Tab-separated table of C-alpha atoms in Angstrom:
chain	number	residue	atom	x	y	z
F	1	UNK	CA	-0.741	15.296	20.412
F	2	UNK	CA	-3.888	15.873	18.384
F	3	UNK	CA	-7.156	17.260	19.668
F	4	UNK	CA	-9.059	16.320	16.535
F	5	UNK	CA	-12.428	14.675	17.046
F	6	UNK	CA	-14.636	12.282	15.115
F	7	UNK	CA	-18.426	12.666	15.209
F	8	UNK	CA	-20.670	9.845	14.040
F	9	UNK	CA	-23.411	10.620	11.554
F	10	UNK	CA	-24.179	6.925	11.119
F	11	UNK	CA	-22.045	4.036	12.334
F	12	UNK	CA	-23.445	0.553	11.641
F	13	UNK	CA	-21.814	-2.299	13.523
F	14	UNK	CA	-20.504	-3.978	10.368
F	15	UNK	CA	-20.069	-1.338	7.652
F	16	UNK	CA	-18.769	-2.158	4.192
F	17	UNK	CA	-16.883	1.127	4.008
F	18	UNK	CA	-16.204	4.467	5.675
F	19	UNK	CA	-16.925	8.017	4.527
F	20	UNK	CA	-14.879	10.710	6.288
F	21	UNK	CA	-16.316	14.217	5.924
F	22	UNK	CA	-13.809	17.066	6.252
F	23	UNK	CA	-14.665	20.699	6.930
F	24	UNK	CA	-12.891	23.838	5.770
F	25	UNK	CA	-12.337	27.119	7.564
F	26	UNK	CA	-9.564	29.689	7.659
F	27	UNK	CA	-7.363	30.408	10.657
F	28	UNK	CA	-8.647	33.002	13.144
F	29	UNK	CA	-6.442	34.984	15.509
F	30	UNK	CA	-7.013	34.006	19.125
F	31	UNK	CA	-9.404	31.156	18.272
F	32	UNK	CA	-7.204	28.315	17.044
F	33	UNK	CA	-9.359	25.422	18.233
F	34	UNK	CA	-12.170	24.252	16.012
F	35	UNK	CA	-15.671	24.772	17.370
F	36	UNK	CA	-18.492	22.377	16.436
F	37	UNK	CA	-20.656	25.468	15.879
F	38	UNK	CA	-18.436	27.328	13.425
F	39	UNK	CA	-20.094	27.812	10.049
F	40	UNK	CA	-17.552	25.825	8.042
F	41	UNK	CA	-18.187	22.835	10.324
F	42	UNK	CA	-21.966	23.198	10.304
F	43	UNK	CA	-22.022	23.354	6.501
F	44	UNK	CA	-20.795	19.761	6.382
F	45	UNK	CA	-23.629	18.433	8.566
F	46	UNK	CA	-26.206	18.242	5.732
F	47	UNK	CA	-23.583	16.807	3.389
F	48	UNK	CA	-22.819	14.032	5.877
F	49	UNK	CA	-26.555	13.410	6.290
F	50	UNK	CA	-27.059	13.246	2.513
F	51	UNK	CA	-24.226	10.737	2.225
F	52	UNK	CA	-25.741	8.694	5.058
F	53	UNK	CA	-29.034	8.497	3.171
F	54	UNK	CA	-27.238	7.463	-0.013
F	55	UNK	CA	-25.290	4.605	1.604
F	56	UNK	CA	-28.429	3.352	3.387
F	57	UNK	CA	-26.755	1.849	6.443
F	58	UNK	CA	-24.038	0.003	4.533
F	59	UNK	CA	-21.251	2.449	5.369
F	60	UNK	CA	-20.229	4.498	8.381
F	61	UNK	CA	-20.279	8.269	7.880
F	62	UNK	CA	-18.072	10.235	10.265
F	63	UNK	CA	-17.339	13.956	10.447
F	64	UNK	CA	-13.808	14.994	11.357
F	65	UNK	CA	-13.331	18.114	13.472
F	66	UNK	CA	-9.789	19.306	12.979
F	67	UNK	CA	-7.469	20.020	15.882
F	68	UNK	CA	-6.915	23.637	14.789
F	69	UNK	CA	-8.385	26.105	12.347
F	70	UNK	CA	-6.756	26.758	9.022
F	71	UNK	CA	-3.499	25.378	7.659
F	72	UNK	CA	-0.061	26.116	9.046
F	73	UNK	CA	3.471	24.833	8.608
F	74	UNK	CA	3.577	22.737	11.783
F	75	UNK	CA	0.224	20.947	11.733
F	76	UNK	CA	-2.238	20.745	8.861
F	77	UNK	CA	-5.658	19.151	8.312
F	78	UNK	CA	-3.833	16.341	6.497
F	79	UNK	CA	-2.295	15.355	9.839
F	80	UNK	CA	-5.787	15.201	11.300
F	81	UNK	CA	-6.948	12.988	8.424
F	82	UNK	CA	-4.040	10.619	9.134
F	83	UNK	CA	-5.121	10.498	12.776
F	84	UNK	CA	-8.730	9.845	11.751
F	85	UNK	CA	-7.711	7.002	9.425
F	86	UNK	CA	-5.901	5.404	12.345
F	87	UNK	CA	-8.957	5.739	14.554
F	88	UNK	CA	-11.185	4.243	11.871
F	89	UNK	CA	-8.808	1.314	11.394
F	90	UNK	CA	-8.852	0.553	15.126
F	91	UNK	CA	-12.614	0.818	15.370
F	92	UNK	CA	-13.792	-0.864	12.176
F	93	UNK	CA	-10.750	-2.749	10.879
F	94	UNK	CA	-7.790	-1.723	8.734
F	95	UNK	CA	-9.001	-3.012	5.382
F	96	UNK	CA	-12.338	-1.250	4.934
F	97	UNK	CA	-12.307	1.174	1.983
F	98	UNK	CA	-12.511	4.883	2.782
F	99	UNK	CA	-13.879	7.839	0.845
F	100	UNK	CA	-12.756	11.340	1.826
F	101	UNK	CA	-15.226	14.199	1.249
F	102	UNK	CA	-13.957	17.696	1.975
F	103	UNK	CA	-14.828	21.351	1.420
F	104	UNK	CA	-12.363	24.203	0.854
F	105	UNK	CA	-9.217	23.396	2.868
F	106	UNK	CA	-10.926	20.114	3.701
F	107	UNK	CA	-11.086	19.444	-0.022
F	108	UNK	CA	-7.373	20.169	-0.251
F	109	UNK	CA	-6.743	17.739	2.609
F	110	UNK	CA	-8.903	15.095	0.917
F	111	UNK	CA	-6.899	15.299	-2.306
F	112	UNK	CA	-3.535	15.181	-0.536
F	113	UNK	CA	-4.514	12.369	1.835
F	114	UNK	CA	-6.158	10.339	-0.945
F	115	UNK	CA	-2.850	8.558	-1.532
F	116	UNK	CA	-3.103	6.910	1.905
F	117	UNK	CA	-4.235	3.340	2.473
F	118	UNK	CA	-7.124	2.410	2.476
F	119	UNK	CA	-8.563	5.474	0.678
F	120	UNK	CA	-10.255	4.505	-2.605
F	121	UNK	CA	-11.859	7.807	-3.582
F	122	UNK	CA	-12.049	11.492	-2.758
F	123	UNK	CA	-14.526	14.307	-3.298
F	124	UNK	CA	-13.233	17.879	-3.171
F	125	UNK	CA	-15.933	20.561	-2.979
F	126	UNK	CA	-14.699	24.058	-3.870
F	127	UNK	CA	-11.185	22.992	-2.835
F	128	UNK	CA	-8.684	25.687	-1.870
F	129	UNK	CA	-5.581	24.385	-3.628
F	130	UNK	CA	-2.407	25.545	-5.322
F	131	UNK	CA	-2.327	24.728	-9.043
F	132	UNK	CA	0.671	22.389	-8.705
F	133	UNK	CA	-0.812	20.187	-5.962
F	134	UNK	CA	-2.092	17.560	-8.383
F	135	UNK	CA	1.366	16.167	-9.026
F	136	UNK	CA	0.784	13.084	-6.934
F	137	UNK	CA	0.353	9.411	-7.712
F	138	UNK	CA	-3.280	8.489	-7.080
F	139	UNK	CA	-3.199	5.206	-8.936
F	140	UNK	CA	-6.148	3.060	-7.906
F	141	UNK	CA	-8.181	6.051	-6.699
F	142	UNK	CA	-11.216	7.829	-8.125
F	143	UNK	CA	-11.561	11.582	-7.685
F	144	UNK	CA	-14.383	14.078	-8.092
F	145	UNK	CA	-13.739	17.821	-7.945
F	146	UNK	CA	-16.808	20.067	-7.780
F	147	UNK	CA	-16.404	23.832	-8.080
F	148	UNK	CA	-18.834	26.718	-8.274
F	149	UNK	CA	-18.027	29.133	-11.073
F	150	UNK	CA	-18.752	32.120	-8.801
F	151	UNK	CA	-16.374	31.031	-6.019
F	152	UNK	CA	-14.323	34.099	-5.048
F	153	UNK	CA	-12.431	32.401	-2.196
F	154	UNK	CA	-10.950	29.298	-3.830
F	155	UNK	CA	-9.932	29.687	-7.463
F	156	UNK	CA	-11.665	27.288	-9.866
F	157	UNK	CA	-8.742	27.485	-12.292
F	158	UNK	CA	-6.397	26.149	-9.610
F	159	UNK	CA	-8.715	23.221	-8.977
F	160	UNK	CA	-8.970	22.572	-12.722
F	161	UNK	CA	-5.170	22.478	-12.985
F	162	UNK	CA	-5.067	19.959	-10.133
F	163	UNK	CA	-7.702	17.834	-11.871
F	164	UNK	CA	-5.701	17.747	-15.101
F	165	UNK	CA	-2.570	16.633	-13.250
F	166	UNK	CA	-4.353	14.011	-11.154
F	167	UNK	CA	-5.900	12.533	-14.309
F	168	UNK	CA	-2.433	11.346	-15.321
F	169	UNK	CA	-2.313	8.791	-12.502
F	170	UNK	CA	-5.758	8.336	-10.926
F	171	UNK	CA	-8.135	5.707	-12.251
F	172	UNK	CA	-10.853	8.329	-12.717
F	173	UNK	CA	-10.988	12.099	-12.314
F	174	UNK	CA	-14.091	14.182	-12.937
F	175	UNK	CA	-14.428	17.955	-12.691
F	176	UNK	CA	-17.962	19.342	-12.355
F	177	UNK	CA	-18.624	23.073	-12.626
F	178	UNK	CA	-21.691	24.222	-10.689
F	179	UNK	CA	-23.157	27.240	-12.455
F	180	UNK	CA	-23.841	30.012	-9.968
F	181	UNK	CA	-22.193	28.128	-7.108
F	182	UNK	CA	-20.297	30.167	-4.518
F	183	UNK	CA	-17.724	29.109	-1.954
F	184	UNK	CA	-20.078	28.407	0.950
F	185	UNK	CA	-22.178	26.118	-1.280
F	186	UNK	CA	-25.408	27.617	0.031
F	187	UNK	CA	-26.663	28.556	-3.394
F	188	UNK	CA	-27.446	25.306	-5.260
F	189	UNK	CA	-26.579	23.371	-2.127
F	190	UNK	CA	-28.624	20.399	-3.263
F	191	UNK	CA	-26.287	19.989	-6.256
F	192	UNK	CA	-23.100	20.019	-4.162
F	193	UNK	CA	-24.616	17.688	-1.567
F	194	UNK	CA	-26.027	15.299	-4.142
F	195	UNK	CA	-22.823	14.995	-6.140
F	196	UNK	CA	-20.844	14.194	-2.999
F	197	UNK	CA	-23.388	11.578	-1.904
F	198	UNK	CA	-23.694	9.890	-5.295
F	199	UNK	CA	-19.946	9.686	-5.845
F	200	UNK	CA	-19.429	8.250	-2.366
F	201	UNK	CA	-22.110	5.598	-2.810
F	202	UNK	CA	-20.787	4.629	-6.238
F	203	UNK	CA	-17.068	4.482	-5.487
F	204	UNK	CA	-17.257	3.200	-1.917
F	205	UNK	CA	-20.039	0.632	-2.295
F	206	UNK	CA	-20.266	0.026	-6.034
F	207	UNK	CA	-23.755	1.492	-6.327
F	208	UNK	CA	-25.066	2.317	-9.793
F	209	UNK	CA	-25.896	6.009	-10.116
F	210	UNK	CA	-27.069	8.203	-12.949
F	211	UNK	CA	-26.889	11.959	-13.477
F	212	UNK	CA	-23.563	13.822	-13.525
F	213	UNK	CA	-21.763	11.262	-11.361
F	214	UNK	CA	-22.896	8.464	-13.628
F	215	UNK	CA	-21.506	10.401	-16.576
F	216	UNK	CA	-18.174	10.914	-14.803
F	217	UNK	CA	-17.890	7.230	-13.995
F	218	UNK	CA	-18.717	6.437	-17.620
F	219	UNK	CA	-15.701	8.454	-18.729
F	220	UNK	CA	-16.699	12.127	-19.031
F	221	UNK	CA	-14.090	14.308	-17.367
F	222	UNK	CA	-15.486	17.866	-17.619
F	223	UNK	CA	-19.138	18.622	-16.891
F	224	UNK	CA	-21.253	21.675	-16.136
F	225	UNK	CA	-24.476	21.543	-14.160
């Protein structure tokens, strides 16, 4: 039984798509349950709000609070994403396209769960991944990985290896290096937030965007901002 929760940022009555925003956060001894006030959860609030502004009422934006902190062998954030996709299907209908946007372990969950129906795209911000986790078939999906080059928690080279592997099957994979970006995404936060919002609006709703995301969608795979 899951104790995951979904929190609405915006939820129009007839959305054209769904953006699910996934937080990170390591396990903590004696505090397994996720708190809405933990820093890794709060960091995703402005990202969800930025996405909501970008989709301008045409998509629902929901934040997922995981059932437990961290990632263990018996229950992972991917299980919570599966639960959330089921909840979204019941509430809004099973055929609406979904974009997953996650940070750290949430980014890892977004990339792994991107193979699920009806996910069409995923954004992984400073994802904590193993280098061999890109060996998955993401045909029909579009993926954006954004990583700060000063991240000392999640290794950029692991994320780059995942991007190279995913590019073999996914319709589009872009890897954007944020110069000076650290794991918490506080420095240059507007860049992380903006990339996530633009990619969501473009891949979920077909919006035309410029800047780095526009370049990725035009075919550039490796960018630095």
